[in-house]
């Protein structure tokens, strides 16, 4: 019998329940996939709490790796036995097995283990699109990156180092600061005791940075604006601390700041482009420039505990569920 995490109402992590669910045969354009690992992402918290709406009851999760065990009619480029991962598609990754559209699957290279791949699909692809597409980095810049010891953060630290970028990363504790620096973050700011914008000005000789990647949102908005150079870019790519509300006049007074709120969905189409993004990411991993393993593992049945850890800022790097 197949098992999956489902929720019937939005709320705290207690709403996540392990249930028996039917597993059907794949239809046209679909495959049936047996998961080996499921990735937990902050966006799952937004869905669970209702910040991002979903029709309920619902499954949860959009990021996992596994093996294809059946293919439906018309699927030609994915085969039974293929190791694959995905980062988009219908909610429901928190499950032992599921039916998925074949056109969102990314084949995994032999040299990349399932454990590593489970940290790369959403998180590594996010680092790719932030640094290579949303505000492309050339190398030589100094950037401000919030939540540098997080799931996306640790990959971003290593990608920045690979690009020759000086990263100033924010973290909440000294332990997280040490982990971010070990992964390539050049300077860390411990937000529980340091003023972010003041430290950024010190590090940059008063100049500020050309770009801030801000996934924390509400709590860091002002510091992000105060850390930017005139005509700098605020990439508001998440709201872990709460939604961002901004009066656009402030963008003028802070220095004609550019603001974008990017969503992955607009940066991974068509499929050939998504596969090219993955190829670039895998290239860094296969060359040893990015080393990534889950830092926390929970049983699928303990998904609620994983959410409490992520929301409670107790995690570093990637968190996975073992089905
Ligand atoms: N736009 C996109 O396409 C896209 C795609 C993927 C991810 N994201 C966003 O990127 C961010 C990182 O995702 P992730 O899954 O890798 O999570 P994560 O970074 O592992 O976890 C979130 C981190 O944010 C920091 N944080 C600061 N204030 C917080 C608060 N009030 N509550 C909880 N955490 C807080 C914590 O680090 P410290 O304790 O060090 O402060 C925490 O560890 C999320 O905001 C996510 O929504 C966006």
CSV table of C-alpha atoms and ligand atoms in Angstrom, one decimal:
chain,number,residue,atom,x,y,z
A,1,UNK,CA,0.0,0.0,0.0
A,2,UNK,CA,1.3,3.4,-0.9
A,3,UNK,CA,1.7,6.1,1.8
A,4,UNK,CA,1.8,9.8,1.5
A,5,UNK,CA,1.7,12.9,3.7
A,6,UNK,CA,-1.6,14.8,3.2
A,7,UNK,CA,-3.3,17.7,4.9
A,8,UNK,CA,-7.0,18.5,5.1
A,9,UNK,CA,-6.7,22.0,6.6
A,10,UNK,CA,-4.0,24.6,6.7
A,11,UNK,CA,-2.2,25.4,10.0
A,12,UNK,CA,0.9,24.4,12.0
A,13,UNK,CA,2.9,21.3,11.3
A,14,UNK,CA,0.4,19.1,13.1
A,15,UNK,CA,-1.9,19.2,10.1
A,16,UNK,CA,0.5,16.9,8.2
A,17,UNK,CA,-0.8,13.3,8.4
A,18,UNK,CA,0.5,10.1,6.9
A,19,UNK,CA,-2.3,8.4,4.9
A,20,UNK,CA,-2.8,5.4,2.6
A,21,UNK,CA,-3.3,6.6,-0.9
A,22,UNK,CA,-4.1,4.7,-4.1
A,23,UNK,CA,-1.3,4.3,-6.7
A,24,UNK,CA,-2.7,4.2,-10.2
A,25,UNK,CA,-1.0,3.3,-13.5
A,26,UNK,CA,0.5,6.2,-15.5
A,27,UNK,CA,-1.7,7.7,-18.2
A,28,UNK,CA,-0.6,9.3,-21.4
A,29,UNK,CA,2.5,11.5,-20.9
A,30,UNK,CA,2.9,10.2,-17.3
A,31,UNK,CA,5.3,7.9,-15.4
A,32,UNK,CA,5.0,6.1,-12.1
A,33,UNK,CA,8.0,6.9,-9.8
A,34,UNK,CA,9.2,5.2,-6.7
A,35,UNK,CA,10.9,7.9,-4.5
A,36,UNK,CA,14.3,7.2,-2.9
A,37,UNK,CA,14.4,10.6,-1.1
A,38,UNK,CA,12.1,13.6,-0.8
A,39,UNK,CA,13.4,17.1,-0.3
A,40,UNK,CA,11.8,19.5,2.1
A,41,UNK,CA,11.7,23.2,1.0
A,42,UNK,CA,10.5,26.4,2.6
A,43,UNK,CA,7.8,26.7,-0.1
A,44,UNK,CA,6.2,23.6,1.5
A,45,UNK,CA,5.6,25.6,4.7
A,46,UNK,CA,4.0,28.4,2.7
A,47,UNK,CA,1.5,25.8,1.2
A,48,UNK,CA,0.9,24.1,4.6
A,49,UNK,CA,0.1,27.4,6.3
A,50,UNK,CA,-2.1,28.6,3.5
A,51,UNK,CA,0.1,31.5,2.6
A,52,UNK,CA,0.1,30.0,-0.9
A,53,UNK,CA,-3.4,28.7,-1.6
A,54,UNK,CA,-4.1,25.0,-2.5
A,55,UNK,CA,-7.3,23.1,-2.9
A,56,UNK,CA,-7.7,20.8,0.1
A,57,UNK,CA,-7.3,18.0,1.0
A,58,UNK,CA,-3.9,17.9,-0.7
A,59,UNK,CA,-0.6,16.2,-0.9
A,60,UNK,CA,2.5,18.3,-0.3
A,61,UNK,CA,5.9,18.7,-1.9
A,62,UNK,CA,7.3,19.2,-5.4
A,63,UNK,CA,10.9,18.0,-5.1
A,64,UNK,CA,12.1,14.4,-5.0
A,65,UNK,CA,14.3,11.8,-6.6
A,66,UNK,CA,13.6,8.2,-7.4
A,67,UNK,CA,13.4,5.5,-10.0
A,68,UNK,CA,10.8,5.2,-12.8
A,69,UNK,CA,8.8,2.0,-12.4
A,70,UNK,CA,6.2,2.4,-15.2
A,71,UNK,CA,5.8,4.7,-18.2
A,72,UNK,CA,2.5,5.7,-19.8
A,73,UNK,CA,1.6,5.9,-23.5
A,74,UNK,CA,3.5,8.5,-25.5
A,75,UNK,CA,6.5,8.8,-23.1
A,76,UNK,CA,9.6,8.3,-25.3
A,77,UNK,CA,12.5,10.0,-23.5
A,78,UNK,CA,12.1,8.5,-20.0
A,79,UNK,CA,12.3,4.7,-19.5
A,80,UNK,CA,11.6,2.2,-16.8
A,81,UNK,CA,14.6,2.0,-14.4
A,82,UNK,CA,15.8,5.6,-15.1
A,83,UNK,CA,17.0,7.6,-12.1
A,84,UNK,CA,15.3,11.0,-12.1
A,85,UNK,CA,14.5,14.0,-10.0
A,86,UNK,CA,12.1,16.9,-10.3
A,87,UNK,CA,11.4,20.3,-8.7
A,88,UNK,CA,8.1,21.3,-10.3
A,89,UNK,CA,4.8,19.6,-11.0
A,90,UNK,CA,1.7,18.8,-8.9
A,91,UNK,CA,2.0,18.8,-5.1
A,92,UNK,CA,2.5,15.3,-3.7
A,93,UNK,CA,6.2,14.6,-3.5
A,94,UNK,CA,5.9,13.6,0.2
A,95,UNK,CA,5.0,10.0,-0.7
A,96,UNK,CA,6.6,6.7,-1.3
A,97,UNK,CA,5.6,6.5,-4.9
A,98,UNK,CA,3.5,8.7,-7.2
A,99,UNK,CA,2.4,9.3,-10.8
A,100,UNK,CA,4.0,12.3,-12.4
A,101,UNK,CA,4.0,14.1,-15.8
A,102,UNK,CA,7.1,12.9,-17.6
A,103,UNK,CA,8.0,16.3,-19.0
A,104,UNK,CA,9.1,17.7,-15.6
A,105,UNK,CA,11.6,14.9,-14.9
A,106,UNK,CA,15.3,15.5,-15.0
A,107,UNK,CA,17.5,12.4,-15.6
A,108,UNK,CA,20.3,12.1,-13.0
A,109,UNK,CA,23.9,11.5,-14.1
A,110,UNK,CA,25.6,8.3,-12.9
A,111,UNK,CA,28.2,10.4,-10.9
A,112,UNK,CA,25.6,12.0,-8.7
A,113,UNK,CA,24.1,10.0,-5.9
A,114,UNK,CA,20.4,10.2,-4.9
A,115,UNK,CA,21.5,11.8,-1.6
A,116,UNK,CA,23.3,14.6,-3.4
A,117,UNK,CA,20.6,14.9,-6.1
A,118,UNK,CA,17.9,15.3,-3.4
A,119,UNK,CA,19.7,18.5,-2.3
A,120,UNK,CA,20.0,19.9,-5.9
A,121,UNK,CA,16.7,19.8,-7.6
A,122,UNK,CA,14.9,22.8,-6.1
A,123,UNK,CA,17.8,24.2,-4.1
A,124,UNK,CA,20.6,23.9,-6.7
A,125,UNK,CA,18.4,25.0,-9.5
A,126,UNK,CA,17.4,28.0,-7.4
A,127,UNK,CA,21.0,29.0,-7.0
A,128,UNK,CA,21.4,28.6,-10.8
A,129,UNK,CA,18.5,30.8,-11.7
A,130,UNK,CA,19.3,33.5,-9.1
A,131,UNK,CA,23.0,33.8,-10.0
A,132,UNK,CA,22.9,33.0,-13.7
A,133,UNK,CA,19.6,34.3,-14.9
A,134,UNK,CA,17.8,36.7,-12.5
A,135,UNK,CA,20.8,38.9,-11.7
A,136,UNK,CA,23.6,37.3,-13.6
A,137,UNK,CA,26.9,37.5,-11.8
A,138,UNK,CA,30.1,38.0,-13.8
A,139,UNK,CA,32.6,37.3,-11.1
A,140,UNK,CA,34.4,40.0,-9.0
A,141,UNK,CA,31.2,41.4,-7.5
A,142,UNK,CA,30.5,41.6,-3.8
A,143,UNK,CA,27.0,40.5,-3.0
A,144,UNK,CA,24.7,40.3,0.0
A,145,UNK,CA,22.9,36.9,0.4
A,146,UNK,CA,20.5,36.2,3.2
A,147,UNK,CA,20.1,32.8,5.0
A,148,UNK,CA,23.5,31.8,3.7
A,149,UNK,CA,23.6,28.6,5.8
A,150,UNK,CA,20.2,27.4,4.5
A,151,UNK,CA,19.3,24.8,1.9
A,152,UNK,CA,19.7,27.1,-1.1
A,153,UNK,CA,22.2,29.1,0.9
A,154,UNK,CA,25.0,26.5,1.2
A,155,UNK,CA,24.9,25.8,-2.5
A,156,UNK,CA,24.8,29.5,-3.3
A,157,UNK,CA,28.0,29.9,-1.1
A,158,UNK,CA,29.8,27.4,-3.2
A,159,UNK,CA,28.5,28.7,-6.5
A,160,UNK,CA,29.6,32.2,-5.6
A,161,UNK,CA,33.1,31.0,-4.7
A,162,UNK,CA,33.2,29.1,-8.1
A,163,UNK,CA,32.3,32.3,-9.9
A,164,UNK,CA,34.9,34.4,-8.0
A,165,UNK,CA,32.2,36.4,-6.2
A,166,UNK,CA,32.7,37.8,-2.7
A,167,UNK,CA,29.6,36.8,-0.8
A,168,UNK,CA,28.5,38.5,2.4
A,169,UNK,CA,26.1,36.1,4.0
A,170,UNK,CA,23.6,36.6,6.8
A,171,UNK,CA,23.0,33.8,9.4
A,172,UNK,CA,21.4,33.8,12.8
A,173,UNK,CA,24.1,32.1,14.9
A,174,UNK,CA,27.9,31.7,15.0
A,175,UNK,CA,27.6,28.0,14.3
A,176,UNK,CA,25.7,28.8,11.1
A,177,UNK,CA,28.3,31.4,10.3
A,178,UNK,CA,31.1,28.9,10.5
A,179,UNK,CA,29.2,26.5,8.2
A,180,UNK,CA,28.6,29.2,5.6
A,181,UNK,CA,32.2,30.2,5.6
A,182,UNK,CA,33.3,26.6,5.2
A,183,UNK,CA,31.2,26.5,2.1
A,184,UNK,CA,32.7,29.5,0.5
A,185,UNK,CA,30.9,32.5,2.0
A,186,UNK,CA,33.5,35.2,2.3
A,187,UNK,CA,32.1,37.3,5.1
A,188,UNK,CA,29.3,36.4,7.5
A,189,UNK,CA,27.0,38.7,9.5
A,190,UNK,CA,25.3,37.2,12.5
A,191,UNK,CA,21.9,38.8,12.6
A,192,UNK,CA,21.2,38.2,16.2
A,193,UNK,CA,24.0,40.6,17.2
A,194,UNK,CA,25.1,42.6,14.2
A,195,UNK,CA,23.6,45.4,12.2
A,196,UNK,CA,23.4,44.1,8.6
A,197,UNK,CA,23.6,47.3,6.6
A,198,UNK,CA,26.3,48.8,8.8
A,199,UNK,CA,28.5,45.7,8.4
A,200,UNK,CA,27.9,45.7,4.6
A,201,UNK,CA,29.1,49.3,4.4
A,202,UNK,CA,32.2,48.5,6.5
A,203,UNK,CA,33.0,45.5,4.3
A,204,UNK,CA,32.5,47.4,1.1
A,205,UNK,CA,34.3,50.6,2.2
A,206,UNK,CA,31.0,52.5,2.3
A,207,UNK,CA,30.0,51.6,-1.3
A,208,UNK,CA,27.3,49.0,-0.7
A,209,UNK,CA,26.5,46.1,-2.9
A,210,UNK,CA,25.1,45.9,-6.5
A,211,UNK,CA,22.7,43.1,-5.6
A,212,UNK,CA,21.0,41.6,-2.6
A,213,UNK,CA,19.4,38.1,-2.8
A,214,UNK,CA,16.8,38.3,0.0
A,215,UNK,CA,14.8,35.2,0.8
A,216,UNK,CA,14.0,36.2,4.4
A,217,UNK,CA,11.6,39.0,3.4
A,218,UNK,CA,9.8,41.0,6.1
A,219,UNK,CA,12.6,41.1,8.7
A,220,UNK,CA,15.4,42.0,6.3
A,221,UNK,CA,13.8,44.3,3.7
A,222,UNK,CA,15.0,47.5,5.3
A,223,UNK,CA,18.5,46.2,5.8
A,224,UNK,CA,18.6,45.0,2.2
A,225,UNK,CA,17.6,48.4,0.8
A,226,UNK,CA,20.1,50.1,3.1
A,227,UNK,CA,22.9,47.8,1.9
A,228,UNK,CA,22.5,48.6,-1.9
A,229,UNK,CA,24.5,50.9,-4.1
A,230,UNK,CA,22.5,53.5,-6.1
A,231,UNK,CA,20.6,51.6,-8.9
A,232,UNK,CA,21.3,48.3,-7.2
A,233,UNK,CA,19.0,45.3,-7.5
A,234,UNK,CA,16.9,43.8,-4.7
A,235,UNK,CA,16.1,40.2,-5.7
A,236,UNK,CA,13.2,39.3,-3.3
A,237,UNK,CA,13.1,35.6,-3.8
A,238,UNK,CA,11.4,34.4,-0.6
A,239,UNK,CA,9.6,35.4,2.5
A,240,UNK,CA,10.7,33.0,5.3
A,241,UNK,CA,10.1,35.7,8.0
A,242,UNK,CA,6.8,37.0,6.4
A,243,UNK,CA,5.6,38.8,3.4
A,244,UNK,CA,7.3,42.0,2.0
A,245,UNK,CA,5.2,45.1,1.7
A,246,UNK,CA,6.9,48.0,0.0
A,247,UNK,CA,6.1,51.6,-0.9
A,248,UNK,CA,7.7,52.0,-4.3
A,249,UNK,CA,8.7,55.6,-3.4
A,250,UNK,CA,11.2,54.0,-1.1
A,251,UNK,CA,12.9,52.4,-4.1
A,252,UNK,CA,13.5,56.0,-5.3
A,253,UNK,CA,14.8,57.4,-2.0
A,254,UNK,CA,17.1,54.5,-1.4
A,255,UNK,CA,18.8,55.0,-4.8
A,256,UNK,CA,16.5,54.2,-7.7
A,257,UNK,CA,16.6,50.5,-6.7
A,258,UNK,CA,15.5,47.8,-9.1
A,259,UNK,CA,13.2,45.3,-7.4
A,260,UNK,CA,12.2,41.8,-8.7
A,261,UNK,CA,10.2,39.0,-7.1
A,262,UNK,CA,11.3,36.0,-9.2
A,263,UNK,CA,9.4,32.7,-9.4
A,264,UNK,CA,11.2,29.6,-10.6
A,265,UNK,CA,8.3,28.7,-12.8
A,266,UNK,CA,9.2,31.6,-15.1
A,267,UNK,CA,12.8,30.6,-15.5
A,268,UNK,CA,12.7,26.9,-16.4
A,269,UNK,CA,10.8,26.8,-19.6
A,270,UNK,CA,11.0,25.3,-22.2
A,271,UNK,CA,12.0,21.8,-21.0
A,272,UNK,CA,15.3,22.0,-23.0
A,273,UNK,CA,16.2,25.1,-21.0
A,274,UNK,CA,15.4,23.4,-17.7
A,275,UNK,CA,17.7,20.5,-18.7
A,276,UNK,CA,20.5,22.9,-19.7
A,277,UNK,CA,20.2,24.6,-16.2
A,278,UNK,CA,20.5,21.1,-14.6
A,279,UNK,CA,23.5,20.3,-16.8
A,280,UNK,CA,25.3,23.4,-15.6
A,281,UNK,CA,24.5,22.6,-12.0
A,282,UNK,CA,25.5,18.9,-12.4
A,283,UNK,CA,28.8,20.1,-14.1
A,284,UNK,CA,29.8,22.0,-10.9
A,285,UNK,CA,28.9,19.0,-8.8
A,286,UNK,CA,30.8,16.5,-11.0
A,287,UNK,CA,33.8,18.8,-11.0
A,288,UNK,CA,33.8,19.0,-7.2
A,289,UNK,CA,33.1,22.8,-7.1
A,290,UNK,CA,29.8,22.1,-5.3
A,291,UNK,CA,29.6,19.4,-2.7
A,292,UNK,CA,26.2,18.9,-1.3
A,293,UNK,CA,24.6,16.3,1.0
A,294,UNK,CA,21.5,16.4,3.2
A,295,UNK,CA,22.3,17.8,6.7
A,296,UNK,CA,19.0,16.5,8.3
A,297,UNK,CA,17.0,13.4,7.5
A,298,UNK,CA,13.6,12.4,8.8
A,299,UNK,CA,11.3,9.5,8.1
A,300,UNK,CA,8.4,10.4,5.8
A,301,UNK,CA,6.0,9.8,8.7
A,302,UNK,CA,7.9,12.5,10.6
A,303,UNK,CA,7.4,15.2,8.0
A,304,UNK,CA,5.8,17.5,10.7
A,305,UNK,CA,9.0,17.3,12.7
A,306,UNK,CA,11.0,18.3,9.7
A,307,UNK,CA,8.8,21.3,9.2
A,308,UNK,CA,9.2,22.3,12.8
A,309,UNK,CA,12.9,22.2,12.5
A,310,UNK,CA,12.9,24.2,9.2
A,311,UNK,CA,10.5,26.9,10.5
A,312,UNK,CA,12.3,27.0,13.8
A,313,UNK,CA,15.6,27.9,12.1
A,314,UNK,CA,17.2,24.7,13.5
A,315,UNK,CA,18.4,23.4,10.2
A,316,UNK,CA,21.4,24.1,8.0
A,317,UNK,CA,21.7,23.0,4.4
A,318,UNK,CA,19.2,20.6,3.0
A,319,UNK,CA,16.6,18.5,4.8
A,320,UNK,CA,15.2,15.3,3.3
A,321,UNK,CA,12.4,12.8,4.1
A,322,UNK,CA,13.2,9.1,3.8
A,323,UNK,CA,10.2,7.2,2.3
B,1,LIG,N1,11.6,32.2,-5.6
B,1,LIG,C1,11.9,31.0,-5.8
B,1,LIG,O1,11.8,30.5,-6.9
B,1,LIG,C2,12.5,30.2,-4.7
B,1,LIG,C3,12.9,28.9,-4.9
B,1,LIG,C4,13.4,28.2,-3.8
B,1,LIG,C5,13.5,28.7,-2.6
B,1,LIG,N2,13.0,30.0,-2.4
B,1,LIG,C6,13.1,30.7,-1.1
B,1,LIG,O2,14.4,30.6,-0.6
B,1,LIG,C7,14.4,30.5,0.8
B,1,LIG,C8,15.3,29.4,1.2
B,1,LIG,O3,14.6,28.2,1.0
B,1,LIG,P1,15.2,26.8,1.7
B,1,LIG,O4,14.1,25.8,1.5
B,1,LIG,O5,16.6,26.6,1.4
B,1,LIG,O6,15.1,27.2,3.3
B,1,LIG,P2,16.3,27.5,4.3
B,1,LIG,O7,17.1,28.6,3.8
B,1,LIG,O8,17.0,26.2,4.6
B,1,LIG,O9,15.5,27.9,5.6
B,1,LIG,C9,15.1,29.3,5.8
B,1,LIG,C10,16.2,30.0,6.6
B,1,LIG,O10,15.8,31.4,6.6
B,1,LIG,C11,16.3,32.0,7.8
B,1,LIG,N3,15.2,32.8,8.4
B,1,LIG,C12,15.3,34.1,8.7
B,1,LIG,N4,14.2,34.5,9.4
B,1,LIG,C13,13.4,33.4,9.5
B,1,LIG,C14,12.2,33.2,10.1
B,1,LIG,N5,11.5,34.2,10.7
B,1,LIG,N6,11.6,32.0,10.1
B,1,LIG,C15,12.3,31.0,9.5
B,1,LIG,N7,13.5,31.1,8.9
B,1,LIG,C16,14.1,32.3,8.9
B,1,LIG,C17,16.8,30.9,8.7
B,1,LIG,O11,18.3,31.0,8.6
B,1,LIG,P3,19.0,31.8,9.8
B,1,LIG,O12,18.6,31.1,11.1
B,1,LIG,O13,20.4,31.7,9.5
B,1,LIG,O14,18.5,33.2,9.8
B,1,LIG,C18,16.3,29.6,8.0
B,1,LIG,O15,17.2,28.6,8.3
B,1,LIG,C19,13.0,30.5,1.2
B,1,LIG,O16,12.5,31.8,1.5
B,1,LIG,C20,12.3,30.0,0.0
B,1,LIG,O17,10.9,30.3,-0.1
B,1,LIG,C21,12.5,30.7,-3.4
